[in-house]
PDB file of C-alpha atoms in Angstrom:
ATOM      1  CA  UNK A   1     -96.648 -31.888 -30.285  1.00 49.00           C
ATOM      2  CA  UNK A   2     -96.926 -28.006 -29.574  1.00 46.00           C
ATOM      3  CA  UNK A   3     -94.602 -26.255 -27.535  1.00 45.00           C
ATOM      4  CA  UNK A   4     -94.834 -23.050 -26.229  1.00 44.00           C
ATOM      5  CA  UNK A   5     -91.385 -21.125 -25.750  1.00 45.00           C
ATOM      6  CA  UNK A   6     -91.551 -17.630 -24.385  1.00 44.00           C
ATOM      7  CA  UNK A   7     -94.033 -16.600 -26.546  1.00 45.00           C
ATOM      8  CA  UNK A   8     -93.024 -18.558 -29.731  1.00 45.00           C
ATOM      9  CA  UNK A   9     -95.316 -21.643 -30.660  1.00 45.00           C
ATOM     10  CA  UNK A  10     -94.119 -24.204 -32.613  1.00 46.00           C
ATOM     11  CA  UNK A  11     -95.450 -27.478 -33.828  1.00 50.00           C
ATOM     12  CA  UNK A  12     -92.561 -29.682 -34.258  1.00 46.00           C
ATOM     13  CA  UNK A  13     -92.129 -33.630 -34.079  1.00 49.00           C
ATOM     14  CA  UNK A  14     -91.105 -34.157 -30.226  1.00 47.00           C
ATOM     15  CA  UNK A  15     -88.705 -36.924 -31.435  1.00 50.00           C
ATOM     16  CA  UNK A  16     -86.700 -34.790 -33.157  1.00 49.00           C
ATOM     17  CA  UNK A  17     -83.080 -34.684 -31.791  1.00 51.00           C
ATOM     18  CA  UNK A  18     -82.345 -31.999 -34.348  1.00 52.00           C
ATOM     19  CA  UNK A  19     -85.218 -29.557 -32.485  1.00 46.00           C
ATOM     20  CA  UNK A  20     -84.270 -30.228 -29.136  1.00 47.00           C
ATOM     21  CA  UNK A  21     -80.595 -29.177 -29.926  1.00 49.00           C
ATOM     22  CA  UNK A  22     -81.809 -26.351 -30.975  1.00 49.00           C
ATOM     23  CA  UNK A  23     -83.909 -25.559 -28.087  1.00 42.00           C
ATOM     24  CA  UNK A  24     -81.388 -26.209 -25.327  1.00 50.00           C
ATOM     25  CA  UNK A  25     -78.869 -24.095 -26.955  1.00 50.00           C
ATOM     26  CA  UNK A  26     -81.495 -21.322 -26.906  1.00 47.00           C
ATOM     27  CA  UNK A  27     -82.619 -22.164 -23.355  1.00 47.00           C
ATOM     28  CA  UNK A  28     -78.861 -20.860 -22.574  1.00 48.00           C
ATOM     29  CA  UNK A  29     -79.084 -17.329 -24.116  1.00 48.00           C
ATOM     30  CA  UNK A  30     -80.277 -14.469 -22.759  1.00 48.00           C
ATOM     31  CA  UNK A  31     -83.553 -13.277 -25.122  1.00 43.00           C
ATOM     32  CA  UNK A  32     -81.730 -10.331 -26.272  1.00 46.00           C
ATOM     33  CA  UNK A  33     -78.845 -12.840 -28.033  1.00 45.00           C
ATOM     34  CA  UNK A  34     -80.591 -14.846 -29.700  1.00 48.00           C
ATOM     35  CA  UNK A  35     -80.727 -14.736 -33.390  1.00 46.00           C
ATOM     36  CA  UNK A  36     -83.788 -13.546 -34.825  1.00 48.00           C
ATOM     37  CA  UNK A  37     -84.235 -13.641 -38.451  1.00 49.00           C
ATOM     38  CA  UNK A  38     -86.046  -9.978 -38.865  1.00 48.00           C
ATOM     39  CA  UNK A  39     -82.514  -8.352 -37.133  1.00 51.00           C
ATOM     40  CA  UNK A  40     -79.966 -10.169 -38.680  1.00 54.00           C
ATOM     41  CA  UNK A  41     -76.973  -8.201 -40.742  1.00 58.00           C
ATOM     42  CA  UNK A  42     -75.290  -9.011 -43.481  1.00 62.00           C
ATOM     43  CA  UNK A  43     -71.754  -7.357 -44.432  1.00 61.00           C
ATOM     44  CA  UNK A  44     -73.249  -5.096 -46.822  1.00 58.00           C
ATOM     45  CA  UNK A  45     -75.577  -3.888 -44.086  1.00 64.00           C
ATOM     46  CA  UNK A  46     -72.716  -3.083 -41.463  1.00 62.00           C
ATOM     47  CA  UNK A  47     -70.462  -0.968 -43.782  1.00 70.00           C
ATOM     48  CA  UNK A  48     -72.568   0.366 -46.225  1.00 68.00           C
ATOM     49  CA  UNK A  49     -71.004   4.160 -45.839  1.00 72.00           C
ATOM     50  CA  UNK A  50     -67.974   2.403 -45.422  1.00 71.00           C
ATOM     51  CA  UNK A  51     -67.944   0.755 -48.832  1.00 70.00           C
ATOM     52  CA  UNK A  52     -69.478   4.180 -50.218  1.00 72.00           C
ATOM     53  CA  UNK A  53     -66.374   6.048 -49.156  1.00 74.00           C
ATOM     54  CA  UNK A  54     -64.211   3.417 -50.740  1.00 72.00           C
ATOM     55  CA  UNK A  55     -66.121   3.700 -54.102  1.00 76.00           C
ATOM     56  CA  UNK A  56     -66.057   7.301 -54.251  1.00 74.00           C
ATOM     57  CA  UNK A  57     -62.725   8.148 -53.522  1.00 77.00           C
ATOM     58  CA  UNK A  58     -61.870   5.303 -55.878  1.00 73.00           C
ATOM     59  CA  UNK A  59     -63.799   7.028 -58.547  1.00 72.00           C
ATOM     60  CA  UNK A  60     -62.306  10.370 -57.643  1.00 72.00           C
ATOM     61  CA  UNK A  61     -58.674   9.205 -58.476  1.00 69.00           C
ATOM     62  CA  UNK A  62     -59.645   7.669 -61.185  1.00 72.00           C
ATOM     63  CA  UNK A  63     -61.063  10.774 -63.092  1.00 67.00           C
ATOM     64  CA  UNK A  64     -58.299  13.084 -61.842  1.00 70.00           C
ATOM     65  CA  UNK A  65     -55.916  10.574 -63.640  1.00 64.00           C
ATOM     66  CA  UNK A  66     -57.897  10.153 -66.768  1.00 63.00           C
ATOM     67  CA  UNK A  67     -57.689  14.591 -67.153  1.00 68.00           C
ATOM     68  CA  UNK A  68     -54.385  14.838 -66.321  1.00 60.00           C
ATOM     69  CA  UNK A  69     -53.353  12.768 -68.660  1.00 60.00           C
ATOM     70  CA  UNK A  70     -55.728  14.784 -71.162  1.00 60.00           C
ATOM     71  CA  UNK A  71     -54.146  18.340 -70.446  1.00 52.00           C
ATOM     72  CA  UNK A  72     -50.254  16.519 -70.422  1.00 50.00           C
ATOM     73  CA  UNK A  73     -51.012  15.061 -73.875  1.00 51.00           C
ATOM     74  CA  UNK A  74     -52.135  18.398 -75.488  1.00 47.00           C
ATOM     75  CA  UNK A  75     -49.091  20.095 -73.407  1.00 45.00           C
ATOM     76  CA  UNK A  76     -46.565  17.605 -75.485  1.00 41.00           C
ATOM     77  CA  UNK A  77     -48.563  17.884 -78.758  1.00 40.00           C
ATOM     78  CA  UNK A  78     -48.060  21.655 -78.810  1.00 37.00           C
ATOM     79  CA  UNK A  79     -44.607  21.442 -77.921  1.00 35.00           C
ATOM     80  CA  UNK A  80     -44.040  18.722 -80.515  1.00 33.00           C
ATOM     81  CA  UNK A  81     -45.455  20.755 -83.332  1.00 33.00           C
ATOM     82  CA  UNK A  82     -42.757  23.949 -81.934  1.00 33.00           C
ATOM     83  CA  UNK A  83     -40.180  21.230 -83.251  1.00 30.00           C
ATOM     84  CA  UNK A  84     -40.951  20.868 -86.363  1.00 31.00           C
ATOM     85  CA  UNK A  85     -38.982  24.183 -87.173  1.00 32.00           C
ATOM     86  CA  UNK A  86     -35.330  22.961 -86.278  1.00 34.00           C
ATOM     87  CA  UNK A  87     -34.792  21.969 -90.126  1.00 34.00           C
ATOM     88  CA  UNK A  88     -33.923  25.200 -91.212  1.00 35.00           C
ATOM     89  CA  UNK A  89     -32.523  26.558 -88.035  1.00 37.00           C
ATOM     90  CA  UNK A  90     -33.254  26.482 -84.214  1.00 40.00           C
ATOM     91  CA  UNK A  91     -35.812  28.836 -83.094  1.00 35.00           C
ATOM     92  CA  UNK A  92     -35.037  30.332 -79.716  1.00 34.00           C
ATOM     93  CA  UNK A  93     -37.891  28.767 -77.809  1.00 34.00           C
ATOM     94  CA  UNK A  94     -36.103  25.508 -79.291  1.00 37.00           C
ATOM     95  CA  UNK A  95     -32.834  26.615 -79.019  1.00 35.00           C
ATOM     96  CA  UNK A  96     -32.707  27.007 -75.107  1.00 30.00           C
ATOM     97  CA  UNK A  97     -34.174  24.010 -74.412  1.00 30.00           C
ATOM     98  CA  UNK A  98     -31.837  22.161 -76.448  1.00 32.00           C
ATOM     99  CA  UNK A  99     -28.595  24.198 -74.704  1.00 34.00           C
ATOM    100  CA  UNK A 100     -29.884  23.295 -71.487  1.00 30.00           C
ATOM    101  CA  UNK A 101     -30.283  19.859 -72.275  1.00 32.00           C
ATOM    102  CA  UNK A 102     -26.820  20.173 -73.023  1.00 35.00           C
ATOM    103  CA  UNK A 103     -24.938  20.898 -69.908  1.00 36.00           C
ATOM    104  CA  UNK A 104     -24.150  24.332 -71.452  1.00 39.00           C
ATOM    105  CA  UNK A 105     -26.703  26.567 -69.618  1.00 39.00           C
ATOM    106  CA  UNK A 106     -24.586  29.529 -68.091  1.00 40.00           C
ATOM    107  CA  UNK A 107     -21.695  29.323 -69.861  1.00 47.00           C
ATOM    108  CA  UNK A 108     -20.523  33.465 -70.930  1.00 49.00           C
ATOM    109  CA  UNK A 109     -18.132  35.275 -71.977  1.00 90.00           C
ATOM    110  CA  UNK A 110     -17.060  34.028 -75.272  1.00 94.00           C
ATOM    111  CA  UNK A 111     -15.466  35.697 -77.795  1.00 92.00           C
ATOM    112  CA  UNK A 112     -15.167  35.141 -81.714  1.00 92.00           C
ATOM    113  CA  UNK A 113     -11.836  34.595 -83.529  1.00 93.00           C
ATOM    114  CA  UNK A 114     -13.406  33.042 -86.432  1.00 94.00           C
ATOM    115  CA  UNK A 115     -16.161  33.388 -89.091  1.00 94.00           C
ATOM    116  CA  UNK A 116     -16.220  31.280 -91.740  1.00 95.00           C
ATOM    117  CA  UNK A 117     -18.981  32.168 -94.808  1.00 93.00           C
ATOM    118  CA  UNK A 118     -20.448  29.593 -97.529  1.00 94.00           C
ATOM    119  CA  UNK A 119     -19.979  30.137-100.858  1.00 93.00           C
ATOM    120  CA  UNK A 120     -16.989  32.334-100.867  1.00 92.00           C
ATOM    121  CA  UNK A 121     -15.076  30.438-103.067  1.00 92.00           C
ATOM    122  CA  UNK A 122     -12.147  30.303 -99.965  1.00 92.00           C
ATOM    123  CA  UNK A 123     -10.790  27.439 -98.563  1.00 94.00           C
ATOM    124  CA  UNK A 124     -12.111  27.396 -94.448  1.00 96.00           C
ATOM    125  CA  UNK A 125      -9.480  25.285 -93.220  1.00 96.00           C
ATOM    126  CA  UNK A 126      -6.598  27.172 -94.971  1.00 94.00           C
ATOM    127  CA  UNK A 127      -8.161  30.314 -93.625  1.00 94.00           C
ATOM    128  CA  UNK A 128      -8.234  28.788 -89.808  1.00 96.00           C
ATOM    129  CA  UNK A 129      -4.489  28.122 -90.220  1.00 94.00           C
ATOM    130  CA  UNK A 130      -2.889  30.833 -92.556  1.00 90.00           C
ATOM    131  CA  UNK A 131      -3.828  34.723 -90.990  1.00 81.00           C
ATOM    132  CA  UNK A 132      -3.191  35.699 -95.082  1.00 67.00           C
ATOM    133  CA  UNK A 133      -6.356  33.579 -96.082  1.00 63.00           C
ATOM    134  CA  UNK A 134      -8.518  35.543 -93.797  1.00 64.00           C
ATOM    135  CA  UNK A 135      -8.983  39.177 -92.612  1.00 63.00           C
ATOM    136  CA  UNK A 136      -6.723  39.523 -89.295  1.00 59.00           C
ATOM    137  CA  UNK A 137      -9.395  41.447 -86.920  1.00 63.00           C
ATOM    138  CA  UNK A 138      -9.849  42.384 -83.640  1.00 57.00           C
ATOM    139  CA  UNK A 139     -13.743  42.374 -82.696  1.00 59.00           C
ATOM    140  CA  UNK A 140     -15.388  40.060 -85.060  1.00 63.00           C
ATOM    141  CA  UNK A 141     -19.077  40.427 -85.859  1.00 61.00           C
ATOM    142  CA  UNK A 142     -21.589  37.917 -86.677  1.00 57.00           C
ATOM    143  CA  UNK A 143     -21.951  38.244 -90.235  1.00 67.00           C
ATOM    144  CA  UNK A 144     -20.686  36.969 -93.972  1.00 77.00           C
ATOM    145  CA  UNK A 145     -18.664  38.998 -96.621  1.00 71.00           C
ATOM    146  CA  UNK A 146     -16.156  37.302 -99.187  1.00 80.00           C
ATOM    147  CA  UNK A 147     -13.824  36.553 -96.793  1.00 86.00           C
ATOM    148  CA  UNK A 148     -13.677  34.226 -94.287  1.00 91.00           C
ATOM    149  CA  UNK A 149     -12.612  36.862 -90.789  1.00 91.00           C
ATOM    150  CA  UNK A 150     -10.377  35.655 -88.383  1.00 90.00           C
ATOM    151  CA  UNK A 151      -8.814  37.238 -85.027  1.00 90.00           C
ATOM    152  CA  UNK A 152      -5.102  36.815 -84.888  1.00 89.00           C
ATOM    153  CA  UNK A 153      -5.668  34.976 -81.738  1.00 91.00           C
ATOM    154  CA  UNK A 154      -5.660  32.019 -83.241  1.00 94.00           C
ATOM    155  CA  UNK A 155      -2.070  32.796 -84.034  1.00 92.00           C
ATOM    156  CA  UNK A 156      -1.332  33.374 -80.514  1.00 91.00           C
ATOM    157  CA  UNK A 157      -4.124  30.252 -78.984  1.00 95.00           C
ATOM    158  CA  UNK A 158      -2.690  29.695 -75.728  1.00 91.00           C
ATOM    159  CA  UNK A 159      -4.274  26.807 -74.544  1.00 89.00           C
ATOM    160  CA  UNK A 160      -3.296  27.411 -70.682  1.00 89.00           C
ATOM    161  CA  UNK A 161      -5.645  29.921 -70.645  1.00 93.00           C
ATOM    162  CA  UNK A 162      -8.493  28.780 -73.054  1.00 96.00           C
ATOM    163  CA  UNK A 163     -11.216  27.228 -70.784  1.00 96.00           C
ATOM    164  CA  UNK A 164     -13.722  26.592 -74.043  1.00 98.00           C
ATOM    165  CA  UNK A 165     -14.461  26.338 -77.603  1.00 98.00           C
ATOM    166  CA  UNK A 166     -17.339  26.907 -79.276  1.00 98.00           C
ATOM    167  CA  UNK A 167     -18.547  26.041 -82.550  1.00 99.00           C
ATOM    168  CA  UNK A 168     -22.119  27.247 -83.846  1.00 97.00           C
ATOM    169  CA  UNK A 169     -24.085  26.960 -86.980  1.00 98.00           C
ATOM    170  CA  UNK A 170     -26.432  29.243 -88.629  1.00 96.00           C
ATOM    171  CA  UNK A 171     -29.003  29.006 -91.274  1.00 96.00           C
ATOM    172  CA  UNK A 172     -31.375  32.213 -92.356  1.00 93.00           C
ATOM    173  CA  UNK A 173     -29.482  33.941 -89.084  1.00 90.00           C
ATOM    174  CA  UNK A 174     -30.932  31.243 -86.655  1.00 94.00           C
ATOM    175  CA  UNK A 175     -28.679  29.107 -84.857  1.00 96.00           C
ATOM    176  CA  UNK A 176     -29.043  25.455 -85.897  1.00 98.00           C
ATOM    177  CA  UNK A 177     -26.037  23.658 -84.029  1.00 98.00           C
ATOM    178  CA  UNK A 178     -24.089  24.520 -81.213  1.00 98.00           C
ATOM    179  CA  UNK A 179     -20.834  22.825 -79.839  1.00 99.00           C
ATOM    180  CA  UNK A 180     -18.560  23.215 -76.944  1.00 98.00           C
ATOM    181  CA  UNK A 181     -15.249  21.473 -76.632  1.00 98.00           C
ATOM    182  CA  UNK A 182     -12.583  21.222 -73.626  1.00 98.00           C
ATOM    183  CA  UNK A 183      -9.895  24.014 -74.906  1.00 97.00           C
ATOM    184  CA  UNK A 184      -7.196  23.577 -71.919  1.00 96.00           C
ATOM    185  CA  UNK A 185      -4.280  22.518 -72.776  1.00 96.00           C
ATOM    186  CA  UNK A 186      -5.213  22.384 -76.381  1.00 98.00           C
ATOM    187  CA  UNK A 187      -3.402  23.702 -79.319  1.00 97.00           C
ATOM    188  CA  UNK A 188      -5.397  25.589 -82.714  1.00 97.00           C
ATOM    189  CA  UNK A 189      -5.111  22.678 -84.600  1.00 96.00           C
ATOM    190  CA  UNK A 190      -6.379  19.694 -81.590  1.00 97.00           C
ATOM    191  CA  UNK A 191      -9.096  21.295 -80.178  1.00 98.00           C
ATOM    192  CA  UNK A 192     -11.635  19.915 -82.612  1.00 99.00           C
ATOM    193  CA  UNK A 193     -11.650  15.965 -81.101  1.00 98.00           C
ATOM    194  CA  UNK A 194     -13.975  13.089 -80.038  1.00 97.00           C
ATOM    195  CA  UNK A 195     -12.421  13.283 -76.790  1.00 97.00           C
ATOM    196  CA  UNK A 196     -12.743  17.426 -76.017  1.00 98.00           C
ATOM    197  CA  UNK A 197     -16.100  17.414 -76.970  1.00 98.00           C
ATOM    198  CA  UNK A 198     -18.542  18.440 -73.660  1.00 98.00           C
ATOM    199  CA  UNK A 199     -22.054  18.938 -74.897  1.00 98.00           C
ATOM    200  CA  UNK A 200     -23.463  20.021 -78.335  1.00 98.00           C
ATOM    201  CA  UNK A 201     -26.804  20.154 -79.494  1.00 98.00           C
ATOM    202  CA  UNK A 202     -27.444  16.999 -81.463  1.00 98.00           C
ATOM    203  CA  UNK A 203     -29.725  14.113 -80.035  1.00 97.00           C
ATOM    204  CA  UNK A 204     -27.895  11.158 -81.184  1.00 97.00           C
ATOM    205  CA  UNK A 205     -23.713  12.870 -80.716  1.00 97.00           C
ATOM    206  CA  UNK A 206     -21.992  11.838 -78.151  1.00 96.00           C
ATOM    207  CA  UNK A 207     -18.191  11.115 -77.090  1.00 94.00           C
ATOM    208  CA  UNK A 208     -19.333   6.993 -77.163  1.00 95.00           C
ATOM    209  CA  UNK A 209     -20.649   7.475 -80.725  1.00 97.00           C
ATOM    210  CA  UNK A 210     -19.387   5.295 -83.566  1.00 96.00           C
ATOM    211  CA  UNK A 211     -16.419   7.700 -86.235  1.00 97.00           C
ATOM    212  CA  UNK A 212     -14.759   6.628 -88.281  1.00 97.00           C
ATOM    213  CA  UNK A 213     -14.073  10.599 -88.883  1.00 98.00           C
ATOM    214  CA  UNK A 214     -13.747  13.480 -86.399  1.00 98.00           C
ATOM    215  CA  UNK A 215     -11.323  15.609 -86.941  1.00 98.00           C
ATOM    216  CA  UNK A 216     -10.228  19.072 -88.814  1.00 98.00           C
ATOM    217  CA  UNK A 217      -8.484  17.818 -91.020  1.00 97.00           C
ATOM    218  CA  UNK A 218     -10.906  15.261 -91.562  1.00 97.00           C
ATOM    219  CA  UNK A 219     -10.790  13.369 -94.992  1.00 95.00           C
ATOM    220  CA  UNK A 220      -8.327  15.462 -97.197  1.00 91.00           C
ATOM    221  CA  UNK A 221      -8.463  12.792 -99.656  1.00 89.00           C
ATOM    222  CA  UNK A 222     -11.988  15.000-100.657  1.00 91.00           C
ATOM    223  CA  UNK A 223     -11.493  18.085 -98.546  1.00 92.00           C
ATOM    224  CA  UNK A 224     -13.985  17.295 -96.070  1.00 96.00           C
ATOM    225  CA  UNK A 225     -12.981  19.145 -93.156  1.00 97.00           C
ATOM    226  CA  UNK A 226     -14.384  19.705 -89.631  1.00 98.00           C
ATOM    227  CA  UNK A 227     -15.513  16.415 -90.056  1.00 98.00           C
ATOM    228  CA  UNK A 228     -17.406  14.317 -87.653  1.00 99.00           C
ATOM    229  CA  UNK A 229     -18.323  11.589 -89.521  1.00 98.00           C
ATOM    230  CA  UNK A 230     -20.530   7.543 -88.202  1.00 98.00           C
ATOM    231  CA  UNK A 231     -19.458   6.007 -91.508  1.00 98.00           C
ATOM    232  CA  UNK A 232     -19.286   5.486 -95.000  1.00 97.00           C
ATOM    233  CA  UNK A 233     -20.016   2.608 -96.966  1.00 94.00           C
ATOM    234  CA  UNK A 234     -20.497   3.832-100.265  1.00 94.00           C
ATOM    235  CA  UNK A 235     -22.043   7.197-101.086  1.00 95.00           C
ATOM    236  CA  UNK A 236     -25.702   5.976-100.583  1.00 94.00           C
ATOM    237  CA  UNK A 237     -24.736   4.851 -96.625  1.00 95.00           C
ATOM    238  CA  UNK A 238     -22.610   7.707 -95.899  1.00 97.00           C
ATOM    239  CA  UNK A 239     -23.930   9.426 -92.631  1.00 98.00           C
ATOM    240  CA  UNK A 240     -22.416  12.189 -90.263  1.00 98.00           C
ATOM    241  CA  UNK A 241     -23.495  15.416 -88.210  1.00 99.00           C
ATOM    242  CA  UNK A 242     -21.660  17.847 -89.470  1.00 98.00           C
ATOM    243  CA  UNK A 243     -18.571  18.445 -92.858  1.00 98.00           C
ATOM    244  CA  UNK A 244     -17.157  21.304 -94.737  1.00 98.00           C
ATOM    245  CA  UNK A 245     -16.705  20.904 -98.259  1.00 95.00           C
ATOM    246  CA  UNK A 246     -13.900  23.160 -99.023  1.00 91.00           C
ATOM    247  CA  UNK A 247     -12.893  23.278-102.174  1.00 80.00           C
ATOM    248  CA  UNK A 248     -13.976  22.755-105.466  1.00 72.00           C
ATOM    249  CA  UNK A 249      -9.883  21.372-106.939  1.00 67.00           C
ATOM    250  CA  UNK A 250     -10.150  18.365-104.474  1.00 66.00           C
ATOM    251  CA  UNK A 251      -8.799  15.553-105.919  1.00 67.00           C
ATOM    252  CA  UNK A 252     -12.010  13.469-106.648  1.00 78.00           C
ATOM    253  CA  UNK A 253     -15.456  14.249-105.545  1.00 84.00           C
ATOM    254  CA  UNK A 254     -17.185  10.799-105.425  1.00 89.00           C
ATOM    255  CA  UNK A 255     -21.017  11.528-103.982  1.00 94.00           C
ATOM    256  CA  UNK A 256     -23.564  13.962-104.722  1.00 92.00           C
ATOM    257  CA  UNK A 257     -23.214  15.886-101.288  1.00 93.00           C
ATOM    258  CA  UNK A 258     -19.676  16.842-102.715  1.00 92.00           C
ATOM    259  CA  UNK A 259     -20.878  18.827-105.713  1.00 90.00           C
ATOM    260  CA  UNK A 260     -24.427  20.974-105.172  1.00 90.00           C
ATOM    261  CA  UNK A 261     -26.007  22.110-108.088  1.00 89.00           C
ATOM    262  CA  UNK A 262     -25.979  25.613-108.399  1.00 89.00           C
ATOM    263  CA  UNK A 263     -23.380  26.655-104.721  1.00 90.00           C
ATOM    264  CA  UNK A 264     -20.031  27.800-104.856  1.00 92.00           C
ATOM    265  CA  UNK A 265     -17.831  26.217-101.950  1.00 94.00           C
ATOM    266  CA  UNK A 266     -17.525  26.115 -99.445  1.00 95.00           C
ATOM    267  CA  UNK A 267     -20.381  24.234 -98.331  1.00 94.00           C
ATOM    268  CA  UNK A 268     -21.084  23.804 -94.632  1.00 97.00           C
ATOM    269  CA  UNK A 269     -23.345  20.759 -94.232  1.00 98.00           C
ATOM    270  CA  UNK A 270     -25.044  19.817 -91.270  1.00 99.00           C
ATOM    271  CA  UNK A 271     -27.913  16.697 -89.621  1.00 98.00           C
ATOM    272  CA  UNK A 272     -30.969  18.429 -89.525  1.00 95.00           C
ATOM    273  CA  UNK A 273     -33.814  18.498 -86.732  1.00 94.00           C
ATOM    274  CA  UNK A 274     -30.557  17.777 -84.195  1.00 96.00           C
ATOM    275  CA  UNK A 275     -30.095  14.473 -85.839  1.00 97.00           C
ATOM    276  CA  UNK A 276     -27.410  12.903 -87.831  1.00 98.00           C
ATOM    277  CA  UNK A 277     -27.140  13.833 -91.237  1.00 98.00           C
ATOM    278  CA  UNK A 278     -27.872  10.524 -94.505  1.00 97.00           C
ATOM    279  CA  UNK A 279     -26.015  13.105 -97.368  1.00 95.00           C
ATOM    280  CA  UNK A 280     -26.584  11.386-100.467  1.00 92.00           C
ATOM    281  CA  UNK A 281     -30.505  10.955 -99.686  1.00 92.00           C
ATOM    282  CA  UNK A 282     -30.701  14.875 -98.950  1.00 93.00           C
ATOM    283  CA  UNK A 283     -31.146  14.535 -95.743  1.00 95.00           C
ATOM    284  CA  UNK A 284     -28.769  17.618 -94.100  1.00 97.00           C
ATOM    285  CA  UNK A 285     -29.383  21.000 -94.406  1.00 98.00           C
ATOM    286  CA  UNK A 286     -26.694  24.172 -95.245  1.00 97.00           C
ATOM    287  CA  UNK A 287     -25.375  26.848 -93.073  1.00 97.00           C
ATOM    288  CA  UNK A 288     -24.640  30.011 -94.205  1.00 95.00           C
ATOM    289  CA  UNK A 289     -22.131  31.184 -91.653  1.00 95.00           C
ATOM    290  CA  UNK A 290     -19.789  29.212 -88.833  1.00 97.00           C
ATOM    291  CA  UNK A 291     -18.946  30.528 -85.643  1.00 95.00           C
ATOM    292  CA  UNK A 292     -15.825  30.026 -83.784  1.00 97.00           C
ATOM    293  CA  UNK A 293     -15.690  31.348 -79.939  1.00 96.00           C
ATOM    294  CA  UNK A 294     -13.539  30.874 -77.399  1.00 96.00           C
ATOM    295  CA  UNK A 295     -13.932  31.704 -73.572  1.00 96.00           C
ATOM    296  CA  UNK A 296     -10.773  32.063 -70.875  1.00 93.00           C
ATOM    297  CA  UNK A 297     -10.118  30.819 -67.428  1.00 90.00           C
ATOM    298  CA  UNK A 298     -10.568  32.781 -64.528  1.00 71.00           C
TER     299      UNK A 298
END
């Protein structure tokens, strides 16, 4: 059977029920709805720019990500290789960075009462507590001679007035540690504590660290003083960040960071790279010159 249907011809069995659904539902559209094959859209075809947009700002993010991540990898590789120069002291680019880190940015107007020098052959802690062992000086400059120099301040410490103390370290005249501790209240001889510590420059030193030593007096059994000490355990497992070896007529000296080849005492021994010190595996490094500084309320 051939029917003819606005224009379209189509040979089609008439006993089809199949066709003649078709037909009636197309007998109820308007010409311009229905579906011809030859106009038909697919998704694609409808948002085509849309999808483009999509894609490129997709891509876009993408590559901004991958070279900012290029340029902050070189930035931390160059700044990492600045770093490898703490051992022997803390360069300034180093060194503020590390204060700040701190808390101690801004802090002024110290002033030095004590200087204490490596191998001198003197005793630092008697010098800190007897004005005879030390040269009794009013402006105090930051360098070494035989003696250990000492303002008679310390004789008069008046710990209503002292707002800070400050403790620093040099090596080759760079400064490789730096302390502040909480100096109201305090007294010359209980300043140096776990508990007045405020910032310092060490990594892994904090007041919630393990001691089993920190102190001035520290372990007089082997005149290790200014001693802050994580633990022994037998020479080989003895770790700490800092220790003065002060004399040479201690009563024993059991490990080989008590007796250096070669150096007169004192020794002033120190963790290097801002990190606690493993003594007995050579891991520490030696100051030349301690700095004690104090700064006043108001």
């Amino acid at each position: 059977m051939s029917i003819y249907h606005r224009g379209l011809e189509t040979n089609i069995d008439s006993n089809s029920s199949d066709y003649y659904r078709r037909f009636q539902n197309t007998e109820n559209m308007d010409f311009n709805e229905q579906i011809i094959p030859s106009q038909r859209q697919t998704f694609w075809d409808k948002n085509r720019n849309l999808l483009f947009l999509v894609a490129g700002l997709v891509v876009g993010c993408f590559v901004t990500v991958v070279i900012s991540y290029a340029f902050f990898s070189l930035g931390q590789k160059r700044g990492h290789g600045n770093c490898n120069h703490v051992t022997a002291g803390a360069q300034t680019e180093n060194r503020t960075s590390v204060i700040t880190d701190s808390g101690t940015k801004g802090k002024s107007g110290f002033k030095k009462i004590f200087v204490a020098c490596t191998g001198n052959r003197q005793s630092v802690l008697d010098a800190w507590r007897n004005s005879s062992m030390g040269g009794d000086i009013s402006n105090i400059k930051d360098s070494c001679t035989n003696r250990h120099l000492r303002s008679t301040l310390i004789d008069n410490w008046n710990g209503s007035l002292i707002d800070e103390v400050k403790v620093e370290l040099f090596r080759n005249e760079q400064l490789a540690v730096e302390m502040f501790f909480d100096g109201r209240g305090s007294t010359s001889s209980n300043w140096f504590t776990r508990k007045r510590l405020r910032s310092n420059s060490f990594n892994d030193l904090t007041q919630m660290s393990t001691f089993n030593f920190f102190s001035m007096n520290g372990d007089q059994t082997v005149d290790r003083h200014f001693f802050i000490n994580r633990n022994y355990g037998g020479c080989a497992n003895d770790k700490g960040w800092m220790v003065v070896i002060d004399k040479a007529d201690a009563n024993y000296r059991p490990c080989k960071f008590d007796k250096l080849p070669g150096k007169a005492y004192p020794y002033i021994l120190y963790g290097p790279d801002q990190q606690i010190a493993h003594y007995d595996y050579g891991l520490y490094a030696v100051a030349d010159m301690m700095v004690i500084s104090i700064s006043t309320l108001g």
